[in-house]
mmCIF file of C-alpha atoms in Angstrom:
data_model
loop_
_atom_site.group_PDB
_atom_site.id
_atom_site.type_symbol
_atom_site.label_atom_id
_atom_site.label_comp_id
_atom_site.label_asym_id
_atom_site.label_seq_id
_atom_site.Cartn_x
_atom_site.Cartn_y
_atom_site.Cartn_z
ATOM 1 C CA UNK S 8 -0.021 0.063 0.195
ATOM 2 C CA UNK S 9 2.389 2.582 0.903
ATOM 3 C CA UNK S 10 4.016 1.950 -2.252
ATOM 4 C CA UNK S 11 1.062 2.641 -4.049
ATOM 5 C CA UNK S 12 0.495 5.687 -2.537
ATOM 6 C CA UNK S 13 4.381 6.835 -3.030
ATOM 7 C CA UNK S 14 4.216 6.314 -6.786
ATOM 8 C CA UNK S 15 0.699 8.080 -6.747
ATOM 9 C CA UNK S 16 2.462 11.168 -5.122
ATOM 10 C CA UNK S 17 5.133 11.087 -7.345
ATOM 11 C CA UNK S 18 2.688 11.322 -10.397
ATOM 12 C CA UNK S 19 0.469 14.239 -8.895
ATOM 13 C CA UNK S 20 3.838 16.711 -8.214
ATOM 14 C CA UNK S 21 4.301 18.972 -11.234
ATOM 15 C CA UNK S 22 7.990 18.784 -12.028
ATOM 16 C CA UNK S 23 10.354 21.486 -11.120
ATOM 17 C CA UNK S 24 10.516 24.096 -13.754
ATOM 18 C CA UNK S 25 14.068 26.287 -13.361
ATOM 19 C CA UNK S 26 13.005 29.977 -13.931
ATOM 20 C CA UNK S 27 14.210 32.214 -16.612
ATOM 21 C CA UNK S 28 16.725 34.216 -15.503
ATOM 22 C CA UNK S 29 15.606 37.942 -15.752
ATOM 23 C CA UNK S 30 16.276 40.454 -18.418
ATOM 24 C CA UNK S 31 18.906 42.521 -16.891
ATOM 25 C CA UNK S 32 21.019 39.126 -16.507
ATOM 26 C CA UNK S 33 21.676 39.630 -20.062
ATOM 27 C CA UNK S 34 23.960 41.761 -21.916
ATOM 28 C CA UNK S 35 26.152 42.569 -19.591
ATOM 29 C CA UNK S 36 29.477 41.963 -21.688
ATOM 30 C CA UNK S 37 30.983 41.823 -24.629
ATOM 31 C CA UNK S 38 30.460 38.339 -25.493
ATOM 32 C CA UNK S 39 26.518 39.252 -26.297
ATOM 33 C CA UNK S 40 26.073 38.449 -29.788
ATOM 34 C CA UNK S 41 23.586 37.763 -32.556
ATOM 35 C CA UNK S 42 22.961 35.719 -35.534
ATOM 36 C CA UNK S 43 21.402 34.374 -38.850
ATOM 37 C CA UNK S 44 21.061 30.760 -39.845
ATOM 38 C CA UNK S 45 23.363 29.852 -42.175
ATOM 39 C CA UNK S 46 21.081 28.853 -44.470
ATOM 40 C CA UNK S 47 19.464 30.356 -48.217
ATOM 41 C CA UNK S 48 17.920 33.679 -47.577
ATOM 42 C CA UNK S 49 15.720 33.624 -50.664
ATOM 43 C CA UNK S 50 12.700 36.306 -51.149
ATOM 44 C CA UNK S 51 9.903 35.165 -49.624
ATOM 45 C CA UNK S 52 11.070 33.301 -47.394
ATOM 46 C CA UNK S 53 12.710 32.979 -43.735
ATOM 47 C CA UNK S 54 15.969 32.507 -41.526
ATOM 48 C CA UNK S 55 16.582 31.579 -37.808
ATOM 49 C CA UNK S 56 17.507 34.745 -35.456
ATOM 50 C CA UNK S 57 19.687 33.460 -32.229
ATOM 51 C CA UNK S 58 21.553 35.822 -29.789
ATOM 52 C CA UNK S 59 23.707 33.753 -27.175
ATOM 53 C CA UNK S 60 26.132 34.909 -25.296
ATOM 54 C CA UNK S 61 29.082 33.856 -22.516
ATOM 55 C CA UNK S 62 31.930 31.501 -23.711
ATOM 56 C CA UNK S 63 31.707 30.560 -27.588
ATOM 57 C CA UNK S 64 28.384 31.474 -27.173
ATOM 58 C CA UNK S 65 27.185 29.266 -24.672
ATOM 59 C CA UNK S 66 24.368 30.582 -23.327
ATOM 60 C CA UNK S 67 20.842 31.948 -25.066
ATOM 61 C CA UNK S 68 19.351 34.533 -24.490
ATOM 62 C CA UNK S 69 15.782 35.442 -25.043
ATOM 63 C CA UNK S 70 14.979 37.625 -27.951
ATOM 64 C CA UNK S 71 12.006 39.634 -25.545
ATOM 65 C CA UNK S 72 14.735 40.953 -23.953
ATOM 66 C CA UNK S 73 16.100 43.398 -26.740
ATOM 67 C CA UNK S 74 13.929 46.566 -26.524
ATOM 68 C CA UNK S 75 15.185 47.171 -30.544
ATOM 69 C CA UNK S 76 15.382 45.493 -33.537
ATOM 70 C CA UNK S 77 16.557 47.513 -37.027
ATOM 71 C CA UNK S 78 16.729 45.472 -40.680
ATOM 72 C CA UNK S 79 18.847 48.482 -42.842
ATOM 73 C CA UNK S 80 16.522 46.916 -45.703
ATOM 74 C CA UNK S 81 13.150 47.614 -45.090
ATOM 75 C CA UNK S 82 11.871 44.378 -47.434
ATOM 76 C CA UNK S 83 13.549 42.620 -44.541
ATOM 77 C CA UNK S 84 11.290 42.664 -41.241
ATOM 78 C CA UNK S 85 12.120 40.182 -37.417
ATOM 79 C CA UNK S 86 9.668 38.674 -35.744
ATOM 80 C CA UNK S 87 10.838 38.007 -32.379
ATOM 81 C CA UNK S 88 8.283 35.935 -30.886
ATOM 82 C CA UNK S 89 8.993 33.272 -33.804
ATOM 83 C CA UNK S 90 12.791 33.806 -33.948
ATOM 84 C CA UNK S 91 12.776 34.671 -36.912
ATOM 85 C CA UNK S 92 14.112 37.170 -39.664
ATOM 86 C CA UNK S 93 10.989 37.445 -42.421
ATOM 87 C CA UNK S 94 11.762 38.614 -46.311
ATOM 88 C CA UNK S 95 9.522 39.652 -48.269
ATOM 89 C CA UNK S 96 9.045 38.378 -52.020
ATOM 90 C CA UNK S 97 10.613 41.448 -53.060
ATOM 91 C CA UNK S 98 13.199 41.827 -51.815
ATOM 92 C CA UNK S 99 16.485 42.461 -53.669
ATOM 93 C CA UNK S 100 18.930 39.114 -54.123
ATOM 94 C CA UNK S 101 22.647 40.091 -53.940
ATOM 95 C CA UNK S 102 22.054 42.503 -51.305
ATOM 96 C CA UNK S 103 23.627 42.466 -47.666
ATOM 97 C CA UNK S 104 21.194 43.201 -44.281
ATOM 98 C CA UNK S 105 22.087 44.385 -41.635
ATOM 99 C CA UNK S 106 20.425 43.725 -38.641
ATOM 100 C CA UNK S 107 20.876 45.153 -35.262
ATOM 101 C CA UNK S 108 19.969 44.664 -31.867
ATOM 102 C CA UNK S 109 19.904 46.154 -28.929
ATOM 103 C CA UNK S 110 19.796 45.650 -24.782
ATOM 104 C CA UNK S 111 19.981 48.680 -22.537
ATOM 105 C CA UNK S 112 22.778 50.399 -23.891
ATOM 106 C CA UNK S 113 24.743 46.927 -25.683
ATOM 107 C CA UNK S 114 23.269 47.435 -29.442
ATOM 108 C CA UNK S 115 25.440 43.985 -31.402
ATOM 109 C CA UNK S 116 24.474 43.161 -35.363
ATOM 110 C CA UNK S 117 24.755 40.543 -37.711
ATOM 111 C CA UNK S 118 24.937 40.364 -41.713
ATOM 112 C CA UNK S 119 23.769 37.878 -43.885
ATOM 113 C CA UNK S 120 23.345 38.346 -47.671
ATOM 114 C CA UNK S 121 20.154 37.593 -49.825
ATOM 115 C CA UNK S 122 19.954 35.041 -51.760
ATOM 116 C CA UNK S 123 18.648 34.328 -55.307
ATOM 117 C CA UNK S 124 14.942 33.310 -55.955
ATOM 118 C CA UNK S 125 15.684 30.113 -57.390
ATOM 119 C CA UNK S 126 19.179 28.339 -58.612
ATOM 120 C CA UNK S 127 21.986 26.498 -56.633
ATOM 121 C CA UNK S 128 22.490 28.457 -53.571
ATOM 122 C CA UNK S 129 25.862 26.773 -51.720
ATOM 123 C CA UNK S 130 24.852 28.569 -48.592
ATOM 124 C CA UNK S 131 25.242 26.006 -45.544
ATOM 125 C CA UNK S 132 26.872 23.668 -43.711
ATOM 126 C CA UNK S 133 28.198 20.778 -46.067
ATOM 127 C CA UNK S 134 29.504 17.447 -44.665
ATOM 128 C CA UNK S 135 31.658 14.474 -47.116
ATOM 129 C CA UNK S 136 29.914 11.597 -47.534
ATOM 130 C CA UNK S 137 32.603 9.842 -50.419
ATOM 131 C CA UNK S 138 36.286 11.345 -51.867
ATOM 132 C CA UNK S 139 37.941 9.618 -54.735
ATOM 133 C CA UNK S 140 41.693 11.275 -55.515
ATOM 134 C CA UNK S 141 42.669 7.547 -57.698
ATOM 135 C CA UNK S 142 44.388 6.001 -55.281
ATOM 136 C CA UNK S 143 44.731 6.982 -51.646
ATOM 137 C CA UNK S 144 42.359 8.940 -50.134
ATOM 138 C CA UNK S 145 42.462 11.466 -46.940
ATOM 139 C CA UNK S 146 42.761 9.810 -43.914
ATOM 140 C CA UNK S 147 40.021 11.706 -42.497
ATOM 141 C CA UNK S 148 36.427 12.748 -44.455
ATOM 142 C CA UNK S 149 35.932 16.394 -44.789
ATOM 143 C CA UNK S 150 33.260 16.437 -41.864
ATOM 144 C CA UNK S 151 32.651 20.351 -42.734
ATOM 145 C CA UNK S 152 32.328 22.114 -45.633
ATOM 146 C CA UNK S 153 30.934 25.677 -44.360
ATOM 147 C CA UNK S 154 29.251 28.025 -47.010
ATOM 148 C CA UNK S 155 28.356 31.419 -45.954
ATOM 149 C CA UNK S 156 26.023 33.773 -47.646
ATOM 150 C CA UNK S 157 28.660 36.733 -48.121
ATOM 151 C CA UNK S 158 30.953 33.932 -50.307
ATOM 152 C CA UNK S 159 33.176 33.006 -47.594
ATOM 153 C CA UNK S 160 33.920 29.720 -46.734
ATOM 154 C CA UNK S 161 35.473 27.507 -44.116
ATOM 155 C CA UNK S 162 36.769 23.570 -44.113
ATOM 156 C CA UNK S 163 37.463 21.652 -40.820
ATOM 157 C CA UNK S 164 38.221 17.781 -40.849
ATOM 158 C CA UNK S 165 37.706 17.055 -37.372
ATOM 159 C CA UNK S 166 35.208 19.809 -35.755
ATOM 160 C CA UNK S 167 35.464 21.180 -32.006
ATOM 161 C CA UNK S 168 34.067 23.659 -30.583
ATOM 162 C CA UNK S 169 34.081 26.932 -32.830
ATOM 163 C CA UNK S 170 38.039 25.876 -34.241
ATOM 164 C CA UNK S 171 38.237 25.527 -37.809
ATOM 165 C CA UNK S 172 41.146 24.598 -40.397
ATOM 166 C CA UNK S 173 41.514 27.005 -42.830
ATOM 167 C CA UNK S 174 38.828 29.749 -44.470
ATOM 168 C CA UNK S 175 38.986 32.619 -46.823
ATOM 169 C CA UNK S 176 36.298 33.554 -49.550
ATOM 170 C CA UNK S 177 35.342 30.890 -52.585
ATOM 171 C CA UNK S 178 33.825 31.766 -56.353
ATOM 172 C CA UNK S 179 30.921 30.116 -57.404
ATOM 173 C CA UNK S 180 29.785 29.874 -61.410
ATOM 174 C CA UNK S 181 26.789 27.565 -61.249
ATOM 175 C CA UNK S 182 25.897 28.216 -64.452
ATOM 176 C CA UNK S 183 29.793 27.083 -66.209
ATOM 177 C CA UNK S 184 29.717 24.629 -62.975
ATOM 178 C CA UNK S 185 33.447 26.668 -61.905
ATOM 179 C CA UNK S 186 34.097 26.446 -58.275
ATOM 180 C CA UNK S 187 37.008 28.296 -56.802
ATOM 181 C CA UNK S 188 38.570 28.530 -52.929
ATOM 182 C CA UNK S 189 40.810 31.352 -52.051
ATOM 183 C CA UNK S 190 42.664 30.333 -48.329
ATOM 184 C CA UNK S 191 42.818 33.657 -46.601
ATOM 185 C CA UNK S 192 44.641 32.220 -43.339
ATOM 186 C CA UNK S 193 44.250 28.941 -41.207
ATOM 187 C CA UNK S 194 45.185 27.087 -38.112
ATOM 188 C CA UNK S 195 46.087 24.131 -40.119
ATOM 189 C CA UNK S 196 46.561 24.439 -43.742
ATOM 190 C CA UNK S 197 47.399 21.175 -45.464
ATOM 191 C CA UNK S 198 50.498 21.886 -48.682
ATOM 192 C CA UNK S 199 49.287 21.321 -52.310
ATOM 193 C CA UNK S 200 46.160 22.089 -52.011
ATOM 194 C CA UNK S 201 44.457 22.602 -55.515
ATOM 195 C CA UNK S 202 40.800 24.693 -55.132
ATOM 196 C CA UNK S 203 40.046 25.107 -58.966
ATOM 197 C CA UNK S 204 37.521 22.953 -60.173
ATOM 198 C CA UNK S 205 34.277 22.023 -61.047
ATOM 199 C CA UNK S 206 31.074 21.822 -59.015
ATOM 200 C CA UNK S 207 27.312 20.158 -59.425
ATOM 201 C CA UNK S 208 24.779 20.554 -57.051
ATOM 202 C CA UNK S 209 22.069 18.026 -57.095
ATOM 203 C CA UNK S 210 19.090 19.193 -55.279
ATOM 204 C CA UNK S 211 18.849 21.199 -52.268
ATOM 205 C CA UNK S 212 21.467 18.197 -50.156
ATOM 206 C CA UNK S 213 24.000 16.632 -53.189
ATOM 207 C CA UNK S 214 27.551 18.230 -53.821
ATOM 208 C CA UNK S 215 29.840 17.291 -55.843
ATOM 209 C CA UNK S 216 33.138 18.837 -56.776
ATOM 210 C CA UNK S 217 35.810 17.802 -58.935
ATOM 211 C CA UNK S 218 39.008 18.324 -59.354
ATOM 212 C CA UNK S 219 40.353 19.833 -56.115
ATOM 213 C CA UNK S 220 42.243 18.770 -53.048
ATOM 214 C CA UNK S 221 41.398 20.527 -49.283
ATOM 215 C CA UNK S 222 44.130 17.924 -47.834
ATOM 216 C CA UNK S 223 44.372 15.072 -45.787
ATOM 217 C CA UNK S 224 46.453 12.098 -47.781
ATOM 218 C CA UNK S 225 50.034 11.694 -46.644
ATOM 219 C CA UNK S 226 51.403 11.738 -49.959
ATOM 220 C CA UNK S 227 51.224 14.037 -52.847
ATOM 221 C CA UNK S 228 48.065 14.997 -54.287
ATOM 222 C CA UNK S 229 47.035 13.046 -57.836
ATOM 223 C CA UNK S 230 46.876 16.213 -60.692
ATOM 224 C CA UNK S 231 43.971 15.820 -61.258
ATOM 225 C CA UNK S 232 42.898 16.335 -58.023
ATOM 226 C CA UNK S 233 40.143 14.171 -55.865
ATOM 227 C CA UNK S 234 36.235 14.187 -56.875
ATOM 228 C CA UNK S 235 34.418 14.782 -53.648
ATOM 229 C CA UNK S 236 30.441 14.884 -52.838
ATOM 230 C CA UNK S 237 28.700 15.787 -50.068
ATOM 231 C CA UNK S 238 25.288 15.953 -48.132
ATOM 232 C CA UNK S 239 24.038 18.996 -46.471
ATOM 233 C CA UNK S 240 23.196 18.749 -43.173
#
């Protein structure tokens, strides 16, 4: 009987929920940041919006704690209740948009570029599914190939927190099927990189790049480069 009463008490007792800190607890140091999802922001579409603070953005900040939001483009608005950036159908592809948010006297900002209304777009995170180097293959798969909306890229073989292996700018010509990367800097930049090749985007989730080499081999890469297949995460 005691066991039954104890079980009933457990069922009847509501779970204790941690109380959300008051808004005054946020935005008190320089770690506060906002960001748009790294995904294609097409006219008529939406992007998720987030706010974070603390080391590596480990603490999520409620958007309701921001007293003011602005957009540099009238065709782009902020829906704080749904945590979304809303892009109107009449928005101009290729235009850079700056979003700002203010908590008390602290204003932070983020930027993104409006994507084409249709056609292939690289923006997002891609993971290698296969590679063919006409012989030995890299010891580790390229787990994260990141394309930002503003034409920047980053390569990371083993993602850990915010570390990236190397990064720079990318030129993508979908009509000609060409792609080229230029490295700006990096923590680990492999030798013998080959960063100009052909490219094909199949649907929204498959990316094929041929004639390039992103690193990872213990021997020099073949003169014709490697063929990579990626899937969007």
